[in-house]
Amino acid sequence: KQEVTQIPAALSVPEGENLVLNCSFTDSAIYNLQWFRQDPGKGLTSLLLIQSSQREQTSGRLNASLDKSSGRSTLYIAASQPGDSATYLCATQGGSEKLVFGKGTKLTVNP
Amino acid sequence: EADIYQTPRYLVIGTGKKITLECSQTMGHDKMYWYQQDPGMELHLIHYSYGVNSTEKGDLSSESTVSRIRTEHFPLTLESARPSHTSQYLCASRQTGVTEAFFGQGTRLTVV
């Protein structure tokens, strides 16, 4: 059974700092990995999708990498802003077609 | 912008009432999902559907039921609400293949 772990559980940084969020998974037989953002009391917003054949994806200040063989993905946020404060979730999708989520990293960017 | 909608956004209801949470998507996606999330906690899959007339139970046992009569519509029903059902319910959809999953804004349910 796939297990997804996100470290750290919470992170507080000053505005402008570059940061890395980590996601690890136990079963490397995934089709893709997706990063989401969740604001308090809201639904999930898709940030980046990395297919199993890809190594990384970029969108604006966000860059996600995937190392399937080692069961790891990272989300890099450049020049963080207070508006980036949210919980970031990663989820894997395998043959069962179900998304398996980590518990998330709660990010606070201080002005 | 994802075209997946959940109604109501917030619902406070008394114990024993029957409720239906609505989820609709206009993207023509074949797969739809319901997740349950308690405040500050992880998402748990409670139901999913691979297409019309297909429904399956998820990893977390739930007293709710779902139906998929139309591609775009995946309602969740609780026949008799209890305080233990208080939670946020999130609906998602995606198309078969390597595609993104999109989520609705969620329904926050409180049973008093």
Short mmCIF file of N, CA, C and O in Angstrom, two decimals, chain B residues 1-97:
data_model
loop_
_atom_site.label_atom_id
_atom_site.label_comp_id
_atom_site.label_asym_id
_atom_site.label_seq_id
_atom_site.Cartn_x
_atom_site.Cartn_y
_atom_site.Cartn_z
N GLU B 1 -8.56 27.45 -14.87
CA GLU B 1 -9.62 27.46 -13.87
C GLU B 1 -10.40 26.14 -13.97
O GLU B 1 -10.87 25.77 -15.03
N ALA B 2 -10.47 25.43 -12.86
CA ALA B 2 -11.18 24.16 -12.84
C ALA B 2 -12.67 24.40 -12.79
O ALA B 2 -13.15 25.27 -12.07
N ASP B 3 -13.43 23.62 -13.55
CA ASP B 3 -14.88 23.75 -13.59
C ASP B 3 -15.51 22.62 -12.81
O ASP B 3 -16.17 21.75 -13.39
N ILE B 4 -15.33 22.63 -11.52
CA ILE B 4 -15.95 21.64 -10.65
C ILE B 4 -16.52 22.38 -9.45
O ILE B 4 -15.85 23.20 -8.83
N TYR B 5 -17.80 22.09 -9.17
CA TYR B 5 -18.55 22.90 -8.23
C TYR B 5 -19.17 22.03 -7.16
O TYR B 5 -19.71 20.95 -7.46
N GLN B 6 -19.13 22.53 -5.94
CA GLN B 6 -19.76 21.83 -4.83
C GLN B 6 -20.77 22.75 -4.16
O GLN B 6 -20.48 23.93 -3.93
N THR B 7 -21.93 22.20 -3.85
CA THR B 7 -22.92 22.94 -3.08
C THR B 7 -23.55 22.04 -2.04
O THR B 7 -23.68 20.83 -2.26
N PRO B 8 -23.90 22.59 -0.87
CA PRO B 8 -23.59 23.95 -0.44
C PRO B 8 -22.14 24.06 0.01
O PRO B 8 -21.46 23.06 0.16
N ARG B 9 -21.67 25.27 0.22
CA ARG B 9 -20.30 25.44 0.73
C ARG B 9 -20.26 25.18 2.24
O ARG B 9 -19.29 24.65 2.75
N TYR B 10 -21.32 25.57 2.92
CA TYR B 10 -21.42 25.34 4.36
C TYR B 10 -22.82 24.81 4.66
O TYR B 10 -23.79 25.23 4.05
N LEU B 11 -22.90 23.87 5.61
CA LEU B 11 -24.19 23.31 5.99
C LEU B 11 -24.16 22.95 7.47
O LEU B 11 -23.29 22.21 7.92
N VAL B 12 -25.12 23.50 8.22
CA VAL B 12 -25.32 23.13 9.61
C VAL B 12 -26.68 22.45 9.69
O VAL B 12 -27.69 23.04 9.28
N ILE B 13 -26.70 21.23 10.19
CA ILE B 13 -27.94 20.46 10.17
C ILE B 13 -28.08 19.66 11.45
O ILE B 13 -27.08 19.35 12.11
N GLY B 14 -29.31 19.32 11.82
CA GLY B 14 -29.58 18.58 13.03
C GLY B 14 -29.38 17.08 12.86
O GLY B 14 -29.48 16.54 11.76
N THR B 15 -29.12 16.43 13.97
CA THR B 15 -28.93 14.97 13.97
C THR B 15 -30.17 14.27 13.43
O THR B 15 -31.29 14.64 13.76
N GLY B 16 -29.94 13.26 12.60
CA GLY B 16 -31.03 12.46 12.07
C GLY B 16 -31.55 12.91 10.72
O GLY B 16 -32.31 12.18 10.07
N LYS B 17 -31.14 14.09 10.29
CA LYS B 17 -31.61 14.59 8.99
C LYS B 17 -30.90 13.89 7.84
O LYS B 17 -29.75 13.47 7.95
N LYS B 18 -31.60 13.80 6.70
CA LYS B 18 -31.00 13.29 5.47
C LYS B 18 -30.41 14.46 4.69
O LYS B 18 -31.07 15.49 4.54
N ILE B 19 -29.19 14.30 4.20
CA ILE B 19 -28.56 15.38 3.44
C ILE B 19 -27.92 14.84 2.17
O ILE B 19 -27.50 13.68 2.12
N THR B 20 -27.86 15.69 1.17
CA THR B 20 -27.16 15.37 -0.06
C THR B 20 -26.20 16.49 -0.39
O THR B 20 -26.62 17.66 -0.46
N LEU B 21 -24.94 16.14 -0.56
CA LEU B 21 -23.93 17.11 -0.97
C LEU B 21 -23.75 16.96 -2.49
O LEU B 21 -23.54 15.86 -2.99
N GLU B 22 -23.82 18.09 -3.16
CA GLU B 22 -23.77 18.07 -4.62
C GLU B 22 -22.36 18.34 -5.14
O GLU B 22 -21.62 19.14 -4.58
N CYS B 23 -22.02 17.65 -6.23
CA CYS B 23 -20.75 17.88 -6.92
C CYS B 23 -20.99 17.75 -8.41
O CYS B 23 -21.51 16.72 -8.87
N SER B 24 -20.62 18.78 -9.15
CA SER B 24 -20.79 18.77 -10.60
C SER B 24 -19.54 19.28 -11.28
O SER B 24 -18.91 20.22 -10.80
N GLN B 25 -19.21 18.66 -12.41
CA GLN B 25 -18.07 19.13 -13.20
C GLN B 25 -18.48 19.22 -14.67
O GLN B 25 -19.26 18.41 -15.15
N THR B 26 -17.93 20.22 -15.34
CA THR B 26 -18.31 20.48 -16.73
C THR B 26 -17.18 20.14 -17.70
O THR B 26 -17.18 20.58 -18.85
N MET B 27 -16.20 19.38 -17.24
CA MET B 27 -15.03 19.07 -18.04
C MET B 27 -15.15 17.73 -18.76
O MET B 27 -14.23 17.34 -19.49
N GLY B 28 -16.25 17.01 -18.52
CA GLY B 28 -16.43 15.71 -19.16
C GLY B 28 -15.53 14.62 -18.62
O GLY B 28 -15.34 13.58 -19.26
N HIS B 29 -14.98 14.83 -17.41
CA HIS B 29 -14.09 13.83 -16.82
C HIS B 29 -14.84 12.55 -16.48
O HIS B 29 -15.97 12.60 -15.98
N ASP B 30 -14.18 11.40 -16.71
CA ASP B 30 -14.86 10.13 -16.39
C ASP B 30 -14.69 9.76 -14.91
O ASP B 30 -15.58 9.14 -14.34
N LYS B 31 -13.60 10.13 -14.29
CA LYS B 31 -13.37 9.72 -12.91
C LYS B 31 -13.72 10.84 -11.93
O LYS B 31 -13.36 12.00 -12.13
N MET B 32 -14.41 10.46 -10.86
CA MET B 32 -14.76 11.43 -9.81
C MET B 32 -14.53 10.80 -8.45
O MET B 32 -14.60 9.57 -8.30
N TYR B 33 -14.24 11.66 -7.48
CA TYR B 33 -13.81 11.19 -6.16
C TYR B 33 -14.46 12.05 -5.07
O TYR B 33 -14.68 13.24 -5.25
N TRP B 34 -14.68 11.43 -3.90
CA TRP B 34 -15.05 12.16 -2.68
C TRP B 34 -13.99 11.88 -1.62
O TRP B 34 -13.66 10.72 -1.35
N TYR B 35 -13.49 12.98 -1.02
CA TYR B 35 -12.55 12.88 0.08
C TYR B 35 -13.17 13.52 1.31
O TYR B 35 -13.93 14.48 1.21
N GLN B 36 -12.79 13.01 2.48
CA GLN B 36 -13.20 13.60 3.75
C GLN B 36 -11.94 14.14 4.44
O GLN B 36 -10.89 13.46 4.45
N GLN B 37 -12.06 15.33 5.00
CA GLN B 37 -10.90 15.95 5.65
C GLN B 37 -11.33 16.65 6.92
O GLN B 37 -12.10 17.61 6.88
N ASP B 38 -10.83 16.18 8.06
CA ASP B 38 -11.06 16.88 9.32
C ASP B 38 -10.08 18.04 9.42
O ASP B 38 -9.00 18.00 8.80
N PRO B 39 -10.40 19.08 10.20
CA PRO B 39 -9.54 20.27 10.27
C PRO B 39 -8.10 19.94 10.62
O PRO B 39 -7.84 19.24 11.60
N GLY B 40 -7.18 20.41 9.78
CA GLY B 40 -5.75 20.20 10.02
C GLY B 40 -5.27 18.79 9.79
O GLY B 40 -4.11 18.48 10.09
N MET B 41 -6.14 17.96 9.24
CA MET B 41 -5.77 16.55 9.06
C MET B 41 -5.66 16.21 7.57
O MET B 41 -5.95 17.03 6.70
N GLU B 42 -5.25 14.97 7.28
CA GLU B 42 -5.04 14.56 5.90
C GLU B 42 -6.37 14.22 5.22
O GLU B 42 -7.38 14.05 5.86
N LEU B 43 -6.32 14.11 3.90
CA LEU B 43 -7.49 13.73 3.12
C LEU B 43 -7.62 12.21 3.10
O LEU B 43 -6.63 11.49 2.93
N HIS B 44 -8.86 11.75 3.24
CA HIS B 44 -9.13 10.32 3.16
C HIS B 44 -10.16 10.08 2.06
O HIS B 44 -11.22 10.71 2.04
N LEU B 45 -9.86 9.14 1.16
CA LEU B 45 -10.78 8.81 0.08
C LEU B 45 -11.94 7.98 0.63
O LEU B 45 -11.72 6.94 1.27
N ILE B 46 -13.18 8.43 0.39
CA ILE B 46 -14.34 7.69 0.88
C ILE B 46 -15.16 7.06 -0.25
O ILE B 46 -15.79 6.01 -0.05
N HIS B 47 -15.16 7.65 -1.43
CA HIS B 47 -15.87 7.06 -2.58
C HIS B 47 -15.18 7.49 -3.87
O HIS B 47 -14.59 8.56 -3.93
N TYR B 48 -15.32 6.65 -4.91
CA TYR B 48 -14.86 7.07 -6.22
C TYR B 48 -15.68 6.39 -7.30
O TYR B 48 -16.39 5.40 -7.03
N SER B 49 -15.57 6.94 -8.50
CA SER B 49 -16.34 6.44 -9.63
C SER B 49 -15.48 6.49 -10.87
O SER B 49 -14.82 7.50 -11.14
N TYR B 50 -15.53 5.41 -11.67
CA TYR B 50 -14.77 5.36 -12.91
C TYR B 50 -15.60 5.84 -14.11
O TYR B 50 -15.06 5.98 -15.21
N GLY B 51 -16.90 6.02 -13.90
CA GLY B 51 -17.76 6.46 -14.96
C GLY B 51 -19.21 6.26 -14.58
O GLY B 51 -19.52 5.86 -13.45
N VAL B 52 -20.11 6.51 -15.52
CA VAL B 52 -21.54 6.37 -15.25
C VAL B 52 -21.85 4.96 -14.77
O VAL B 52 -21.34 3.97 -15.30
N ASN B 53 -22.66 4.90 -13.72
CA ASN B 53 -23.10 3.65 -13.09
C ASN B 53 -21.99 2.87 -12.40
O ASN B 53 -22.18 1.70 -12.04
N SER B 54 -20.85 3.50 -12.21
CA SER B 54 -19.73 2.90 -11.48
C SER B 54 -19.50 3.65 -10.19
O SER B 54 -19.29 4.87 -10.21
N THR B 55 -19.55 2.95 -9.04
CA THR B 55 -19.19 3.55 -7.76
C THR B 55 -18.45 2.52 -6.93
O THR B 55 -18.78 1.33 -6.97
N GLU B 56 -17.46 3.00 -6.19
CA GLU B 56 -16.65 2.12 -5.34
C GLU B 56 -16.41 2.80 -4.01
O GLU B 56 -16.33 4.04 -3.95
N LYS B 57 -16.26 2.00 -2.97
CA LYS B 57 -15.91 2.57 -1.67
C LYS B 57 -14.41 2.83 -1.62
O LYS B 57 -13.61 2.09 -2.20
N GLY B 58 -14.05 3.87 -0.90
CA GLY B 58 -12.66 4.25 -0.79
C GLY B 58 -11.96 3.56 0.37
O GLY B 58 -12.41 2.54 0.88
N ASP B 59 -10.86 4.16 0.78
CA ASP B 59 -10.02 3.54 1.81
C ASP B 59 -10.57 3.77 3.21
O ASP B 59 -10.29 2.98 4.12
N LEU B 60 -11.33 4.83 3.40
CA LEU B 60 -11.91 5.13 4.71
C LEU B 60 -13.38 4.75 4.69
O LEU B 60 -14.14 5.20 3.83
N SER B 61 -13.77 3.93 5.66
CA SER B 61 -15.15 3.51 5.74
C SER B 61 -16.06 4.71 6.01
O SER B 61 -15.74 5.56 6.84
N SER B 62 -17.16 4.80 5.29
CA SER B 62 -18.08 5.91 5.45
C SER B 62 -19.51 5.41 5.39
O SER B 62 -19.81 4.48 4.64
N GLU B 63 -20.38 6.03 6.17
CA GLU B 63 -21.80 5.67 6.15
C GLU B 63 -22.53 6.37 5.01
O GLU B 63 -23.72 6.14 4.81
N SER B 64 -21.84 7.19 4.27
CA SER B 64 -22.47 7.88 3.15
C SER B 64 -22.57 6.96 1.94
O SER B 64 -21.89 5.93 1.86
N THR B 65 -23.42 7.35 0.99
CA THR B 65 -23.55 6.63 -0.27
C THR B 65 -23.42 7.63 -1.40
O THR B 65 -23.62 8.84 -1.21
N VAL B 66 -23.09 7.15 -2.59
CA VAL B 66 -22.96 8.00 -3.76
C VAL B 66 -23.67 7.37 -4.94
O VAL B 66 -24.01 6.18 -4.92
N SER B 67 -23.89 8.17 -5.97
CA SER B 67 -24.47 7.67 -7.21
C SER B 67 -23.82 8.40 -8.37
O SER B 67 -23.31 9.51 -8.22
N ARG B 68 -23.83 7.76 -9.55
CA ARG B 68 -23.26 8.39 -10.74
C ARG B 68 -24.16 8.03 -11.92
O ARG B 68 -23.88 7.12 -12.70
N ILE B 69 -25.22 8.78 -12.03
CA ILE B 69 -26.20 8.55 -13.09
C ILE B 69 -25.83 9.33 -14.35
O ILE B 69 -26.10 8.91 -15.47
N ARG B 70 -25.18 10.47 -14.14
CA ARG B 70 -24.70 11.28 -15.26
C ARG B 70 -23.21 11.52 -15.09
O ARG B 70 -22.71 11.59 -13.98
N THR B 71 -22.52 11.68 -16.19
CA THR B 71 -21.07 11.89 -16.15
C THR B 71 -20.69 13.07 -15.28
O THR B 71 -19.72 13.02 -14.52
N GLU B 72 -21.47 14.14 -15.37
CA GLU B 72 -21.05 15.39 -14.74
C GLU B 72 -21.45 15.51 -13.28
O GLU B 72 -21.07 16.47 -12.62
N HIS B 73 -22.20 14.54 -12.76
CA HIS B 73 -22.82 14.72 -11.45
C HIS B 73 -22.48 13.54 -10.53
O HIS B 73 -22.67 12.37 -10.92
N PHE B 74 -22.03 13.84 -9.28
CA PHE B 74 -21.60 12.77 -8.37
C PHE B 74 -22.03 13.15 -6.95
O PHE B 74 -21.20 13.53 -6.11
N PRO B 75 -23.30 13.06 -6.63
CA PRO B 75 -23.77 13.47 -5.32
C PRO B 75 -23.47 12.46 -4.22
O PRO B 75 -23.40 11.26 -4.46
N LEU B 76 -23.30 12.98 -3.01
CA LEU B 76 -23.03 12.15 -1.83
C LEU B 76 -24.19 12.34 -0.85
O LEU B 76 -24.58 13.47 -0.57
N THR B 77 -24.71 11.24 -0.33
CA THR B 77 -25.88 11.29 0.54
C THR B 77 -25.60 10.64 1.89
O THR B 77 -24.97 9.58 1.95
N LEU B 78 -26.07 11.33 2.93
CA LEU B 78 -26.09 10.76 4.28
C LEU B 78 -27.55 10.59 4.66
O LEU B 78 -28.28 11.57 4.74
N GLU B 79 -27.98 9.37 4.91
CA GLU B 79 -29.40 9.12 5.20
C GLU B 79 -29.81 9.67 6.56
O GLU B 79 -30.93 10.14 6.73
N SER B 80 -28.89 9.61 7.53
CA SER B 80 -29.20 10.08 8.87
C SER B 80 -27.93 10.68 9.47
O SER B 80 -27.05 9.96 9.94
N ALA B 81 -27.85 12.00 9.42
CA ALA B 81 -26.63 12.67 9.85
C ALA B 81 -26.41 12.55 11.35
O ALA B 81 -27.36 12.57 12.14
N ARG B 82 -25.14 12.40 11.72
CA ARG B 82 -24.73 12.34 13.13
C ARG B 82 -23.59 13.31 13.36
O ARG B 82 -22.86 13.66 12.42
N PRO B 83 -23.38 13.72 14.62
CA PRO B 83 -22.26 14.64 14.90
C PRO B 83 -20.91 14.10 14.43
O PRO B 83 -20.03 14.89 14.05
N SER B 84 -20.73 12.78 14.40
CA SER B 84 -19.47 12.21 13.93
C SER B 84 -19.24 12.43 12.44
O SER B 84 -18.11 12.24 11.95
N HIS B 85 -20.27 12.86 11.71
CA HIS B 85 -20.13 13.17 10.29
C HIS B 85 -19.62 14.58 10.04
O HIS B 85 -19.37 14.96 8.90
N THR B 86 -19.49 15.36 11.12
CA THR B 86 -18.98 16.72 10.98
C THR B 86 -17.57 16.69 10.41
O THR B 86 -16.67 16.07 10.97
N SER B 87 -17.39 17.36 9.27
CA SER B 87 -16.10 17.32 8.57
C SER B 87 -16.19 18.19 7.33
O SER B 87 -17.24 18.77 7.03
N GLN B 88 -15.08 18.28 6.60
CA GLN B 88 -15.13 18.89 5.28
C GLN B 88 -15.10 17.78 4.24
O GLN B 88 -14.32 16.84 4.35
N TYR B 89 -15.97 17.92 3.22
CA TYR B 89 -16.06 16.94 2.16
C TYR B 89 -15.62 17.59 0.85
O TYR B 89 -16.14 18.63 0.45
N LEU B 90 -14.64 16.97 0.20
CA LEU B 90 -14.05 17.52 -1.02
C LEU B 90 -14.29 16.58 -2.19
O LEU B 90 -14.05 15.38 -2.10
N CYS B 91 -14.75 17.14 -3.28
CA CYS B 91 -15.01 16.39 -4.50
C CYS B 91 -13.92 16.69 -5.51
O CYS B 91 -13.43 17.84 -5.58
N ALA B 92 -13.52 15.70 -6.30
CA ALA B 92 -12.49 15.89 -7.32
C ALA B 92 -12.84 15.13 -8.58
O ALA B 92 -13.64 14.18 -8.54
N SER B 93 -12.25 15.53 -9.69
CA SER B 93 -12.44 14.80 -10.93
C SER B 93 -11.16 14.82 -11.75
O SER B 93 -10.30 15.69 -11.57
N ARG B 94 -11.03 13.82 -12.64
CA ARG B 94 -9.93 13.80 -13.58
C ARG B 94 -10.31 12.89 -14.73
O ARG B 94 -11.23 12.09 -14.64
N GLN B 95 -9.61 13.03 -15.83
CA GLN B 95 -9.85 12.19 -16.99
C GLN B 95 -8.85 11.05 -17.01
O GLN B 95 -7.67 11.26 -16.63
N THR B 96 -9.27 9.89 -17.41
CA THR B 96 -8.39 8.73 -17.51
C THR B 96 -7.14 9.08 -18.30
O THR B 96 -7.20 9.76 -19.31
N GLY B 97 -6.03 8.60 -17.81
CA GLY B 97 -4.75 8.91 -18.43
C GLY B 97 -3.93 9.75 -17.48
O GLY B 97 -4.27 9.96 -16.33
#
